[in-house]
CSV table of C-alpha atoms and ligand atoms in Angstrom, one decimal:
chain,number,residue,atom,x,y,z
A,14,MET,CA,52.0,70.2,112.2
A,15,LYS,CA,53.7,70.3,109.0
A,16,LEU,CA,57.1,67.7,109.5
A,17,PRO,CA,60.1,68.7,108.4
A,18,VAL,CA,61.3,67.2,105.2
A,19,THR,CA,64.0,64.9,106.2
A,20,SER,CA,65.1,61.8,105.0
A,21,GLU,CA,63.9,60.1,108.0
A,22,ASN,CA,60.7,61.5,107.3
A,23,TRP,CA,60.1,61.2,103.3
A,24,GLN,CA,61.1,57.5,103.8
A,25,ALA,CA,58.5,56.8,106.6
A,26,VAL,CA,55.8,57.4,104.3
A,27,ASP,CA,57.8,55.4,101.7
A,28,HIS,CA,57.3,52.5,104.1
A,29,PHE,CA,53.5,53.4,104.7
A,30,PHE,CA,53.1,52.6,101.0
A,31,THR,CA,55.3,49.8,100.2
A,32,ALA,CA,53.1,48.2,103.2
A,33,HIS,CA,50.2,49.0,101.8
A,34,LEU,CA,50.9,49.0,98.4
A,35,LEU,CA,53.4,45.9,97.5
A,36,PRO,CA,53.0,42.6,99.3
A,37,ASP,CA,56.5,40.9,100.0
A,38,ASP,CA,57.6,39.8,96.8
A,39,PRO,CA,60.3,36.7,97.7
A,40,VAL,CA,62.0,36.9,94.0
A,41,LEU,CA,62.6,40.9,94.1
A,42,GLN,CA,63.7,40.6,97.9
A,43,LYS,CA,66.2,38.0,96.4
A,44,ILE,CA,67.6,40.3,93.5
A,45,LEU,CA,67.8,43.3,95.8
A,46,ASP,CA,69.7,40.7,98.4
A,47,ASN,CA,71.7,39.4,95.8
A,48,SER,CA,72.5,43.1,94.3
A,49,ARG,CA,73.8,44.1,97.9
A,50,ALA,CA,75.9,40.7,98.5
A,51,ALA,CA,77.8,41.4,95.3
A,52,LYS,CA,78.2,45.0,96.1
A,53,LEU,CA,76.2,46.6,93.4
A,54,ALA,CA,75.9,50.3,93.6
A,55,PRO,CA,72.3,50.4,95.6
A,56,ILE,CA,70.8,52.0,92.4
A,57,HIS,CA,67.8,50.0,91.3
A,58,LEU,CA,64.4,51.8,91.1
A,59,ALA,CA,63.0,52.0,94.6
A,60,PRO,CA,59.4,49.2,94.5
A,61,ASN,CA,56.8,52.0,94.5
A,62,GLN,CA,58.6,53.5,91.4
A,63,ALA,CA,59.2,50.3,89.6
A,64,LYS,CA,55.6,49.9,90.4
A,65,LEU,CA,54.9,53.0,88.7
A,66,LEU,CA,56.8,52.3,85.4
A,67,HIS,CA,55.0,48.1,85.7
A,68,LEU,CA,51.4,50.2,85.8
A,69,LEU,CA,52.2,52.5,82.9
A,70,ALA,CA,53.3,49.7,81.1
A,71,LYS,CA,50.5,47.8,81.4
A,72,PHE,CA,48.1,50.8,81.3
A,73,GLY,CA,49.6,51.4,77.8
A,74,GLY,CA,49.3,47.7,77.2
A,75,ALA,CA,53.0,47.4,76.2
A,76,ARG,CA,54.4,44.1,74.4
A,77,ARG,CA,57.5,45.5,73.4
A,78,ILE,CA,60.1,47.6,75.8
A,79,LEU,CA,63.7,48.6,75.5
A,80,GLU,CA,65.3,49.2,78.6
A,81,ILE,CA,68.7,51.0,78.4
A,82,GLY,CA,70.7,50.1,81.9
A,83,THR,CA,69.8,46.5,83.1
A,84,LEU,CA,71.8,46.5,86.2
A,85,ALA,CA,70.7,42.9,88.1
A,86,ALA,CA,66.8,43.5,86.5
A,87,TYR,CA,65.2,44.8,89.1
A,88,SER,CA,63.2,47.0,86.9
A,89,THR,CA,63.3,44.5,84.0
A,90,VAL,CA,61.4,41.8,86.5
A,91,TRP,CA,58.6,44.7,87.2
A,92,LEU,CA,58.4,45.3,83.5
A,93,ALA,CA,58.4,41.9,82.1
A,94,ARG,CA,55.5,41.1,84.8
A,95,ALA,CA,53.2,43.7,82.8
A,96,ILE,CA,53.9,42.9,79.3
A,97,PRO,CA,51.9,39.7,77.5
A,98,LYS,CA,54.0,36.2,77.8
A,99,ASP,CA,54.5,36.3,74.0
A,100,GLY,CA,55.6,39.8,74.6
A,101,GLN,CA,59.3,41.2,74.5
A,102,ILE,CA,61.6,43.1,76.4
A,103,ILE,CA,65.1,44.1,75.1
A,104,SER,CA,67.5,45.4,77.7
A,105,ILE,CA,70.8,46.8,77.1
A,106,ASP,CA,73.9,47.1,79.7
A,107,HIS,CA,77.4,47.3,79.1
A,108,ASN,CA,78.6,45.5,82.2
A,109,SER,CA,79.1,41.3,81.8
A,110,LYS,CA,78.7,41.2,85.6
A,111,HIS,CA,75.5,42.7,85.5
A,112,LEU,CA,74.0,40.6,82.8
A,113,GLN,CA,75.4,37.7,84.6
A,114,MET,CA,73.2,38.3,87.7
A,115,ALA,CA,70.3,39.7,86.0
A,116,ARG,CA,69.8,36.5,83.4
A,117,GLN,CA,70.2,34.4,86.7
A,118,HIS,CA,67.2,36.7,88.4
A,119,LEU,CA,65.2,36.8,85.1
A,120,GLU,CA,65.2,33.0,84.8
A,121,MET,CA,64.3,32.8,89.3
A,122,ALA,CA,61.2,35.2,88.3
A,123,GLY,CA,60.4,32.7,85.2
A,124,VAL,CA,60.5,35.8,82.6
A,125,LEU,CA,63.9,35.0,81.0
A,126,GLU,CA,61.8,34.0,77.5
A,127,GLN,CA,60.5,37.1,77.9
A,128,VAL,CA,63.7,39.2,77.7
A,129,GLU,CA,67.2,39.8,75.2
A,130,LEU,CA,70.1,40.7,76.8
A,131,LEU,CA,72.3,42.6,75.0
A,132,GLU,CA,76.0,43.3,76.4
A,133,GLY,CA,78.1,46.2,75.5
A,134,ASP,CA,77.7,50.1,74.8
A,135,ALA,CA,74.0,51.0,74.2
A,136,LEU,CA,74.5,53.3,71.4
A,137,PRO,CA,75.7,50.8,68.9
A,138,HIS,CA,73.0,48.2,69.7
A,139,LEU,CA,70.6,51.1,69.5
A,140,ARG,CA,71.5,52.0,66.0
A,141,GLN,CA,71.2,48.1,65.3
A,142,LEU,CA,67.8,48.1,66.5
A,143,ALA,CA,66.8,51.6,64.6
A,144,ALA,CA,68.5,49.8,61.4
A,145,GLN,CA,65.8,46.8,61.4
A,146,ASN,CA,63.2,49.2,62.0
A,147,GLN,CA,62.3,48.0,65.5
A,148,LEU,CA,60.0,49.6,67.3
A,149,PHE,CA,58.6,50.0,70.9
A,150,ASP,CA,55.9,50.7,73.2
A,151,LEU,CA,57.8,51.8,76.1
A,152,VAL,CA,61.6,52.8,76.1
A,153,PHE,CA,62.8,53.1,79.9
A,154,ILE,CA,66.1,54.9,80.0
A,155,ASP,CA,68.4,54.5,83.3
A,156,ALA,CA,71.9,54.4,82.4
A,157,ASP,CA,74.9,56.6,82.1
A,158,LYS,CA,73.7,59.9,82.4
A,159,ARG,CA,76.0,61.7,80.1
A,160,ASN,CA,74.7,59.8,76.9
A,161,ASN,CA,71.2,60.6,78.0
A,162,PRO,CA,70.5,63.2,75.1
A,163,HIS,CA,71.6,60.6,72.8
A,164,TYR,CA,69.6,57.9,74.4
A,165,LEU,CA,66.5,60.2,73.8
A,166,ARG,CA,67.1,60.6,69.9
A,167,ALA,CA,67.3,56.7,69.7
A,168,ALA,CA,64.2,56.3,72.2
A,169,HIS,CA,62.3,58.7,70.3
A,170,VAL,CA,63.3,57.1,66.7
A,171,LEU,CA,62.8,53.6,68.3
A,172,THR,CA,59.0,54.4,70.2
A,173,ARG,CA,56.0,54.2,68.3
A,174,VAL,CA,53.8,57.0,68.3
A,175,GLY,CA,51.7,56.9,71.0
A,176,GLY,CA,53.9,55.4,73.1
A,177,LEU,CA,55.8,56.3,76.4
A,178,ILE,CA,59.9,57.1,76.8
A,179,VAL,CA,60.5,57.0,80.7
A,180,CYS,CA,63.9,58.8,82.2
A,181,ASP,CA,65.5,58.2,85.9
A,182,ASN,CA,66.9,60.0,87.7
A,183,VAL,CA,66.5,63.7,85.9
A,184,VAL,CA,66.7,65.7,89.3
A,185,ARG,CA,70.1,64.1,91.1
A,186,HIS,CA,69.8,65.6,94.4
A,187,GLY,CA,68.6,69.0,92.9
A,188,ARG,CA,71.9,69.6,90.9
A,189,LEU,CA,69.8,69.6,87.4
A,190,ALA,CA,69.0,73.3,88.4
A,191,ASP,CA,72.1,73.9,90.1
A,192,LEU,CA,74.2,75.8,87.0
A,193,SER,CA,77.6,75.7,89.0
A,194,GLN,CA,77.4,71.7,88.7
A,195,GLN,CA,78.8,70.9,85.2
A,196,ASP,CA,80.0,67.1,85.3
A,197,ALA,CA,79.3,65.3,82.0
A,198,ASP,CA,76.4,63.4,84.1
A,199,ILE,CA,74.6,66.3,85.2
A,200,VAL,CA,74.9,68.2,81.9
A,201,GLY,CA,73.8,65.3,79.8
A,202,ILE,CA,70.3,65.4,82.0
A,203,ARG,CA,70.5,68.8,81.4
A,204,GLN,CA,70.5,68.5,77.4
A,205,TYR,CA,67.9,65.8,77.9
A,206,PHE,CA,65.4,68.6,79.0
A,207,GLU,CA,66.8,71.3,76.3
A,208,LEU,CA,66.0,68.4,73.5
A,209,LEU,CA,62.8,67.7,75.0
A,210,ALA,CA,62.0,71.5,74.9
A,211,GLN,CA,63.0,71.5,71.3
A,212,THR,CA,61.1,68.6,70.5
A,213,PRO,CA,57.3,69.1,69.7
A,214,GLU,CA,56.7,65.5,68.8
A,215,LEU,CA,57.5,64.7,72.5
A,216,ASP,CA,54.9,65.9,75.0
A,217,SER,CA,56.7,65.7,78.3
A,218,THR,CA,56.9,66.1,81.6
A,219,ALA,CA,58.7,65.3,84.7
A,220,PHE,CA,58.7,65.4,88.6
A,221,GLN,CA,60.2,65.2,91.3
A,222,THR,CA,60.7,62.0,94.1
A,223,LEU,CA,61.5,61.7,97.5
A,224,GLY,CA,61.8,58.4,98.7
A,225,GLY,CA,63.6,55.3,99.4
A,226,LYS,CA,66.2,56.8,96.7
A,227,ALA,CA,66.2,60.0,98.0
A,228,TRP,CA,65.8,63.2,95.9
A,229,ASP,CA,65.6,62.5,92.6
A,230,GLY,CA,62.8,62.5,89.7
A,231,PHE,CA,61.8,60.9,86.3
A,232,ALA,CA,60.8,62.3,83.0
A,233,ILE,CA,57.8,61.0,81.2
A,234,SER,CA,57.2,61.8,77.2
A,235,LEU,CA,54.5,60.9,74.9
A,236,VAL,CA,55.3,60.3,71.8
A,237,LEU,CA,52.9,62.5,69.2
A,238,ALA,CA,55.0,61.7,65.9
A,239,PRO,CA,58.0,60.0,64.7
A,240,PRO,CA,61.2,62.3,64.8
A,241,LYS,CA,62.3,64.4,62.1
A,242,SER,CA,65.8,62.7,61.7
A,243,ARG,CA,66.4,59.0,62.9
A,244,GLU,CA,70.0,60.2,63.5
A,245,PHE,CA,71.3,59.6,66.8
B,26,LIG,C1,72.9,56.6,89.8
B,26,LIG,C2,72.4,56.4,88.5
B,26,LIG,C3,70.9,55.7,88.8
B,26,LIG,O1,70.2,55.0,87.6
B,26,LIG,C4,70.3,55.8,89.9
B,26,LIG,O2,68.9,55.3,89.8
B,26,LIG,C5,70.5,56.4,91.2
B,26,LIG,C6,71.8,56.6,90.5
B,26,LIG,C7,74.5,56.9,89.7
B,26,LIG,O3,74.7,56.7,88.9
B,26,LIG,O4,74.9,57.3,90.9
B,27,LIG,MG1,68.2,55.1,88.1
């Protein structure tokens, strides 16, 4: 008999995964506890999703990672644990409270040395990184969704050929495909896909997830070639 697709049932599956594959980790747990205590929105990755990002980074031998949207550095710690000691993560967030917590959490996790935190709107920072011809092995987009098409253009400029661009929250409880929904964030997510469709230099897929984070999804693109334009 198939079980109905309810939040209770899919969360039970996530708990099963987590119990088997993701041992208790006091540092990561403390980050989530602090985030809750500080009343941050509970929008960090689910542990098994963060582990996917970690494995993608490890599989690709990533040494340099760019993260757009730090929050309290939960995913940043997972990514930092995937790169070598002399690797680097640059993570950008517009909120100084987020970054203050992030810095404490990175220090607690023993990875602060590998991470540079940039405060402010992401686009000016991204333009500066592009002007410096910086290149990353993996870019993780997880910030304000309305800017996703701009972040995708930036990520394409800033990711080496053979690198990956991963974007969180591309489904938003199915609102992606409900064209009656026109708020700026869901429109930004749709534009992300329109841009992917017009960009053969990015070899892309997307998938839906049900889990601790309800119904959402990821898009993943492999960079086959640099972008035609470096404007974003
Ligand atoms: C939201 C943002 C996220 O990055 C996420 O993973 C879930 C929700 C939000 O802004 O609602
Ligand atoms: Mg997210």
